[in-house]
Amino acid sequence: MTAGFVVRRIGFYVLICAITLFFAVPMLWIASAPFDKNPGLGVHWPDWTLENVRKTLEHPYAMHSMVNSLLICVTTAVAVTAFAALASYALSRVRIPGRDALLYGLLLLSSVVTGTAAMVPIFVMMFQLGLIDSRFGVALVMTGGLLPAAIFILKDFVDAVPKSYEESARVFGASTGQILRDVVLPVARPGLATIMVWAFVNSWGNFLVPFLLIRSIEKQPGAVLMQTLTDEGGSVNLQVLPVFSLLFSIPVVVLYLLVNSRYGFRFHGGIKS
Amino acid sequence: MGRAFGFVSPAMLLIGAFLVFPAIWTIYIGLTNYRLTGIEAVSPSMVGLSNYTKALNDALFHNALWLTLLFVLGSAIIGQNILGFTLAWVMRRTRPAVRRTVEAFVLLAWILPSTVVAYLWVAFFDRDGGTLNNILGTPGTAWLIDYPMACLVFFNTWRGTAFSMMLYSSALQAVPPSQLESARMVGASGWQTLRDVVFPHIRGHVLTNTLLISLWTANDFSPFLLTKGGPNHESETVPVYIYNVALQGGELGYSSAISFLLLIANLLVSLIYLRLLRRRS
Amino acid sequence: MAGIDIEGLATVYPNGVRAVDGLDLHVADGEFFALLGPSGCGKTTLLRTIAGLESATEGKVRIDAVDVTRTEPGKRGVAMVFQDYALFPHMSVSENITYPLKVRRVSAATRAETAERTAGELSLDGLLERKPAQLSGGQQQRVALARAIASRGKVLLLDEPLSNLDARLRLEARTFLKKLQRDLGITTVFVTHDQAEALALADRIAVMEAGKLRQLGSPREVFARPANTFVANFIGSTPMNLLPGTVSSTSGSETYVDEVGVVSVAGGSLSAATFSAPAGAEVTVGVRPEYLTLASGDVTGPALRGQVVVAENLGTQSLVSVDCDGTLIGVTVPEENEPEPGTTVVLTAPASRVLLYDRESGDLLARQPATVA
Amino acid sequence: MAGIDIEGLATVYPNGVRAVDGLDLHVADGEFFALLGPSGCGKTTLLRTIAGLESATEGKVRIDAVDVTRTEPGKRGVAMVFQDYALFPHMSVSENITYPLKVRRVSAATRAETAERTAGELSLDGLLERKPAQLSGGQQQRVALARAIASRGKVLLLDEPLSNLDARLRLEARTFLKKLQRDLGITTVFVTHDQAEALALADRIAVMEAGKLRQLGSPREVFARPANTFVANFIGSTPMNLLPGTVSSTSGSETYVDEVGVVSVAGGSLSAATFSAPAGAEVTVGVRPEYLTLASGDVTGPALRGQVVVAENLGTQSLVSVDCDGTLIGVTVPEENEPEPGTTVVLTAPASRVLLYDRESGDLLARQPATVA
Amino acid sequence: SDSGDQDTNRNADAKKVELTIGSNSIKGGKSSAGATFIQDVLIPKFVADQKGKGVDVTVKFQGDGSDDEVYKQKLSLDLSNKSGPDLFQIDGIWVGEFAQAGYIKPLTDTVGEASKVDDWDGWKQIPETVQQLGSYNGKRYGVPGGTDGRVLFFNKKLFEQAGLPADWQPKSWDDVISAGQALKKLSGVTPIQINGGTAMGEATTMQGVLPLLVGTGTTVNTDGKWLGDTPKLRQVLDFYHQIYSTGLGDPVLQREAKGRDKSFAEFAANKVGILLESDYFWRSVVEPKEGVAKMADRDSAVGYALIPAALPGAGVKGQDFVSMSGGGATVINPNTKFPQQAWELMQFWNSAEMVKASLDGAAKITQRSDVNAEVLAGDPMLNFVATKVLPITQFRPGLAEYPKISAALQQATADVVGGKSTDAAAQAYQKAVEAAAGGKDKVAGN
Ligand SMILES: Nc1ncnc2c1ncn2[C@@H]1O[C@H](COP(=O)(O)OP(=O)(O)OP(=O)(O)O)[C@@H](O)[C@H]1O
Ligand SMILES: Nc1ncnc2c1ncn2[C@@H]1O[C@H](COP(=O)(O)OP(=O)(O)OP(=O)(O)O)[C@@H](O)[C@H]1O
Ligand SMILES: [Mg+2]
Ligand SMILES: [Mg+2]
């Protein structure tokens, strides 16, 4: 081993450590504040207590809001994945003129609709459809917003499934549906898993849509509840909030870990022209 | 073909209903003086393009556009791109245990709910007990006040790098190892290898990635959670400005018009990217 | 079991490439039929058109006398093995093998039984629970075959079934495939660009070039009397020597040589038998390295003279390149006779092994047409 | 120009696979040296260790007598051609060829000049402005060679340089490669799993199995006297017959057979010359299909009797499988002598072509060691 | 169809009634006590009460507990689609804009006969000033809820160290400044915290600009015209300038997103001398047991004083002392299916018994004088507000343009605190107000 080699190795690990710290340090708060007697908006060595956890568990809506979040986000993630899979398969295999332009156009539009102003038409439409105060309605709206990017990303995965797989199934007489179910989807599974996590994470944090469309507190998801953890003057409730933040993060992390260990979390990229 | 249509239609139906239709309606609202409350809520009137002419003379909008540009440039085009690529490049050949650990943190930053993330960063930058001040030994420095845009760039780089990292990881896997080794065999340095072998291969990925993260960053609302656009509009990017105009000011017509202008700006940027992409082949 | 009839078939890709260009072909029931030709000549396209994966632009495909030109691939009663095997990576070997049955909603019990039996036939026992990625190349190929066989098609189509195997495995698989086809007696069409494979396996070979048929015949016919210089050059493990020459004397009638004529070539001459060309005709002389004999002394009769340039070891034989008046001619010699480079040598060939081709068209100058149906 | 010395070399992958496992090897200056072995035996790993792309776990690599075991690949003075050629798709042919010079910051003028010259040597003139994707496989291979040559290494390493070419092109490229190496006189190590290629091209061959050297010698030696059953089975375009047998009588001393002994095998017997085993020894008898003679009448002396099972056309010859007392034995016969399946035949072989191997160890039972340096 | 055309007596005799109460409060979160009262006390009591009359009422509670702006958006969306809760609480300053949009109607329109509304005996207990909270253009749109009042809080411990009296009562702005200068001598202490800047949002307007402005003798909207760049405005801005340019205040704190919370924490940690806040600060922030910034010694350590006019007698209406108040009102949805029952619930809700119950033993200023007299006796500070501050207090105008005017005021203070000259800030303010008000003619300038 030459000296240069050793220096490069050390430099390399210093770089890795620095990057890891950059990503890890901001997370200290959520590791310390929930268990601190005097939680603040800073990070210090906690004065350990489980009192905050108890308070959070006793909160009238906290736990239930997580269930709502799960309901909404599982629906959204499943719907996004299912519809995006169907659409991206069709778009990947059939040459529709202007297909790429369409995808880009939708991707762009999806950015306008996240704005506050677009809430007016969405609200009015949901109102007319009688989907106000419905968790299902909320999931629908979120699904519509996430689909373009999901199709965009998923198409790359489907493009990567060898055509010979499908043709082989076709020669055996499999219908398109069978081919999709038995061959394409299972092979593109890492992509589907990735999209599912992505959709779940995105809907998990969405506040505005459920807030505006849901009427009963009992149906509100955690993202909305988190906004209410303040006192009448608008100061945050530091007893409950850190613990709730922690709890609220757990499903996302668990889902990610599950998917990562089973399918590997990975992306394809690049537009094949 | 007919079956393909059947496959696409559920997605298109949802997209049409919850995306295209509201988007078009929003564009229409942008041509009126509609407000949430007050007289204009009952009877909004068409004001033509006056919202747009107003935006063109609105110093706060100009300010917001400029800040958005800085934000996209700093955190997406430079920050996430370069850090994401560096991570993908460096992690390529590290031990799996190390790679998994680093990736876990990077991905955690990406998947945590944004409301939670906002608190993490408020705590990080906090003036009194903040982690940053503790690390740097600079108690009392109000980072979010004194350097709001720098903080946001820092924050968003942290938040979004995972996507670039993952995309570049898979891009780098597509570079045939034999090409990298060919370069090594002729004695090319790391930089020469990147420039002559790696980059030409992943050019398409670089552009897709840059396009996506630019769009997402330009429309990102999380700056609001950190600084609420302040102090004194110093970190009021366009989405935050739209929010403030719509909710604080109640001017939905005007805010719709600005949303549409943001869409146009996004479109322009995308077209430039796509032009660059096409030139590749 | 069924024969395949192809009539005036053409397949044109959307980009305008006429990959198959007006083909007529009959594959007999139970025949092991090879499609041979260089890369890009349209072999795969022809096979895919038979399978129904590409639709014919012109002409007809009949399987078992039924016109299937417009029939869905799944309803033609064909089974196909792809070059990359197209095994489903997420299914176990037994699931892969029985997938065709699953598509037809055959009961699980029957499926398990079929998997057992077919795996037995192809010596895959004990591998049924593995995933394709856990198999060697040869095993994968057999799974793909098993799957095709399990689908109980009347016709088996194989696209370069051996090309993904390494040299040694390929030889084994070749023998295995031939035996399997014999046992099953299933009509089989296979695509290859390796002439040795086609010669070794097929009952009949169709040699293609640029979407067209160049010769159709038994391996022996194709090897011994290539119908044109294209086929001549393509067939044989060492390329045939194709040399410009002139007919110098003929016996028999003026144009149809019944006995033996002489052609002057590469500074010397060779005798050739039973061809149809007048004296003075410009021809291409075709003679395989295996049929040339190398001597160092003097010989009587037509012969070529030259210097040894280089020798390549072929195992029991060597391929010697001899420079005859500026033309390089390949000769195989037994390993023990390999001459030193630089040696002057004399080459002779039996008249029956010297073929003459028209210099312009490249067609065999034969009394009888070379393609005997 | 330089020789390569390899001493006790082992390369272990992080997953614990000892891909190269204690190898000693000397490649002489200017030699054309082949690494041959089945898939996964460590050929590529050895080549990459010489190149410095993998680092040696144990042992030493010397190039031109300089220890380069820990030297960066770019500084070893070696050039390498990868199996997939690794041409840079975005660079033109001339940019590809001169990339090694660009890295060393050679002036553009010199680079253009080198590109011209090297392209001339490899008949690539006129293609300099094309991109790799616009070239045929053979041309791509030549560009890769040109790039390796332009880098002016002392040693040229080729990893399966011909495997990406189709059957016909491979033969041409083989001859081209051999001639090029002769002309340049550059020390060349090439990897192949195709024994025919190794026999045809190499000055010397190293046969590997599982990271270890099994035989080292000239093509003739390796072909004629494989040092063990592994090599015997691997070398030869048709696999050698390896049959269990027993030494039944010996001449000469008891264990060293000077003249001719007899082994009983497959229900009959064969005579073998010059081996070292006592009567009654259990051996494996090795005899190539090419050395067996097939007769239909009766013969005197040791012979095997059996029925013809199947015949494969090899072009000028056929490979006939004969069932001798339950053992399948391959024999090649000239095409015109191909017997019908079912015929009863008699097989004989010259005693000098019958090799005996220890049944346990598989090593050649030879008086002299089989590997002659 | 507009509710004006609807029969106000619709479903008056229904035996099965369903009502929904909307409120920006939630148990365990924002205004938890309010939500708890409605859900656990008001609704069961009302249901029982109605049962006695033979009516089967179901009352649902629709709590939100979010930012006021988003709550307002949600309500507006509901109301503009002629849906939404039957009764809901809104901020007093929204009454005007909601009325203009037709989202709410005068009670007499919704409920029908004026007598039914005006004869409610509760009105007599609600002071005229407080009634403004639920009124627009002189008409009653709803019944006000509790209110508050702003005073100057000060830290008696710091005052003692600085040699200032424990019963401090400044008579003019100069008195405040000089107390600040005395406090400045103490190390690590911010002498005066008067909210400024945009980060604090409405807290800047309510706890800063407006109390000062009324101290100069004017209001933000006089005779239908919005305040422009007037000398009085400049006087206010000068005062900000004086505080934040001479080290009497902490300019950085005004820019922080969580600046207000932080100012509370600093006050509780004895680092702020004088703080302009509402009685909420006393009740919920430095409250010794439950407060967000508890001060165990609140009763002895925290002093309070009336906000002086710039000079004695210079305040609005010639007052010596001034204050601002806010609060909400409960209104009835004009589209309710059960207007009569909704009005009945409204009366029940604002009965003395319920108002008292809503306090749940805590001391808080309610809309009803009779209740105040009873519950505030034990808390001198709140009593002080109810008796001394409410009579002199002012409310914000409930007009649609107000939020933007307020934003312009915040911006002007932000400019000054950030170091701009009063002149530049005032000129920029004038422009912003003209744009917000929709024309020069709607602005009172100089
Ligand atoms: N999908 C396609 N679209 C357009 N042209 C095609 C397509 N597939 C093949 N071709 C063209 O059709 C011709 C015949 O191709 P085909 O694949 O049938 O050749 P092949 O004989 O199978 O060659 P190989 O031995 O290389 O597999 C080629 O010129 C090829 O470029
Ligand atoms: N990067 C690697 N990591 C771990 N094991 C490896 C790696 N590369 C190769 N191996 C293993 O080392 C052994 C030798 O591999 P190598 O590639 O040298 O074989 P090879 O002789 O070149 O085979 P082939 O003819 O298939 O190319 C194999 O068992 C292989 O699985
Ligand atoms: Mg093909
Ligand atoms: Mg290899």
mmCIF file of C-alpha atoms and ligand atoms in Angstrom, chain A residues 163, chain C residues 11-20 36-48 54 83 159-160 191-193 208 210-211, chain D residues 166, ligand 1:
data_model
loop_
_atom_site.group_PDB
_atom_site.id
_atom_site.type_symbol
_atom_site.label_atom_id
_atom_site.label_comp_id
_atom_site.label_asym_id
_atom_site.label_seq_id
_atom_site.Cartn_x
_atom_site.Cartn_y
_atom_site.Cartn_z
ATOM 1 C CA LYS A 163 -40.239 -7.976 -24.875
ATOM 2 C CA THR C 11 -42.819 -9.397 -43.904
ATOM 3 C CA VAL C 12 -42.126 -5.695 -44.048
ATOM 4 C CA TYR C 13 -41.244 -3.728 -40.900
ATOM 5 C CA PRO C 14 -42.788 -0.317 -40.338
ATOM 6 C CA ASN C 15 -39.420 1.237 -41.209
ATOM 7 C CA GLY C 16 -39.718 -0.270 -44.673
ATOM 8 C CA VAL C 17 -37.215 -3.104 -44.251
ATOM 9 C CA ARG C 18 -38.401 -6.140 -46.251
ATOM 10 C CA ALA C 19 -36.960 -8.609 -43.746
ATOM 11 C CA VAL C 20 -38.668 -11.567 -45.427
ATOM 12 C CA LEU C 36 -29.509 -20.734 -41.785
ATOM 13 C CA GLY C 37 -28.023 -17.450 -42.880
ATOM 14 C CA PRO C 38 -25.838 -14.562 -41.853
ATOM 15 C CA SER C 39 -26.899 -12.003 -39.287
ATOM 16 C CA GLY C 40 -29.729 -9.793 -40.448
ATOM 17 C CA CYS C 41 -30.885 -12.028 -43.284
ATOM 18 C CA GLY C 42 -34.386 -12.330 -41.832
ATOM 19 C CA LYS C 43 -34.286 -15.727 -40.120
ATOM 20 C CA THR C 44 -35.770 -14.470 -36.878
ATOM 21 C CA THR C 45 -38.373 -12.489 -38.740
ATOM 22 C CA LEU C 46 -39.459 -15.546 -40.688
ATOM 23 C CA LEU C 47 -39.713 -17.582 -37.516
ATOM 24 C CA ARG C 48 -41.678 -14.839 -35.787
ATOM 25 C CA GLU C 54 -45.030 -10.422 -36.694
ATOM 26 C CA GLN C 83 -32.827 -16.856 -28.095
ATOM 27 C CA ASP C 159 -34.548 -19.134 -32.323
ATOM 28 C CA GLU C 160 -30.821 -19.747 -32.039
ATOM 29 C CA VAL C 191 -32.859 -20.677 -36.612
ATOM 30 C CA THR C 192 -29.103 -20.533 -36.555
ATOM 31 C CA HIS C 193 -26.266 -18.615 -38.099
ATOM 32 C CA MET C 208 -31.294 -17.402 -46.569
ATOM 33 C CA ALA C 210 -31.435 -10.731 -47.407
ATOM 34 C CA GLY C 211 -34.913 -12.137 -46.876
ATOM 35 C CA ASP D 166 -20.730 -14.474 -35.664
HETATM 36 N N1 LIG F 1 -38.557 -4.563 -35.186
HETATM 37 C C1 LIG F 1 -37.879 -4.273 -36.324
HETATM 38 N N2 LIG F 1 -38.141 -3.106 -36.953
HETATM 39 C C2 LIG F 1 -37.491 -2.805 -38.070
HETATM 40 N N3 LIG F 1 -36.570 -3.552 -38.647
HETATM 41 C C3 LIG F 1 -36.252 -4.727 -38.073
HETATM 42 C C4 LIG F 1 -36.892 -5.127 -36.872
HETATM 43 N N4 LIG F 1 -36.386 -6.329 -36.511
HETATM 44 C C5 LIG F 1 -35.475 -6.645 -37.447
HETATM 45 N N5 LIG F 1 -35.393 -5.692 -38.391
HETATM 46 C C6 LIG F 1 -34.544 -5.718 -39.582
HETATM 47 O O1 LIG F 1 -34.964 -6.776 -40.371
HETATM 48 C C7 LIG F 1 -33.859 -7.481 -40.898
HETATM 49 C C8 LIG F 1 -33.933 -8.945 -40.526
HETATM 50 O O2 LIG F 1 -33.817 -9.059 -39.119
HETATM 51 P P1 LIG F 1 -33.843 -10.452 -38.356
HETATM 52 O O3 LIG F 1 -33.822 -10.139 -36.904
HETATM 53 O O4 LIG F 1 -34.949 -11.264 -38.852
HETATM 54 O O5 LIG F 1 -32.452 -11.083 -38.782
HETATM 55 P P2 LIG F 1 -31.777 -12.443 -38.297
HETATM 56 O O6 LIG F 1 -31.540 -13.192 -39.511
HETATM 57 O O7 LIG F 1 -32.557 -13.054 -37.213
HETATM 58 O O8 LIG F 1 -30.383 -11.904 -37.744
HETATM 59 P P3 LIG F 1 -29.565 -12.341 -36.432
HETATM 60 O O9 LIG F 1 -28.811 -13.556 -36.833
HETATM 61 O O10 LIG F 1 -28.663 -11.186 -36.221
HETATM 62 O O11 LIG F 1 -30.525 -12.581 -35.350
HETATM 63 C C9 LIG F 1 -32.616 -6.766 -40.406
HETATM 64 O O12 LIG F 1 -32.161 -5.916 -41.419
HETATM 65 C C10 LIG F 1 -33.091 -5.993 -39.243
HETATM 66 O O13 LIG F 1 -32.363 -4.803 -39.133
#
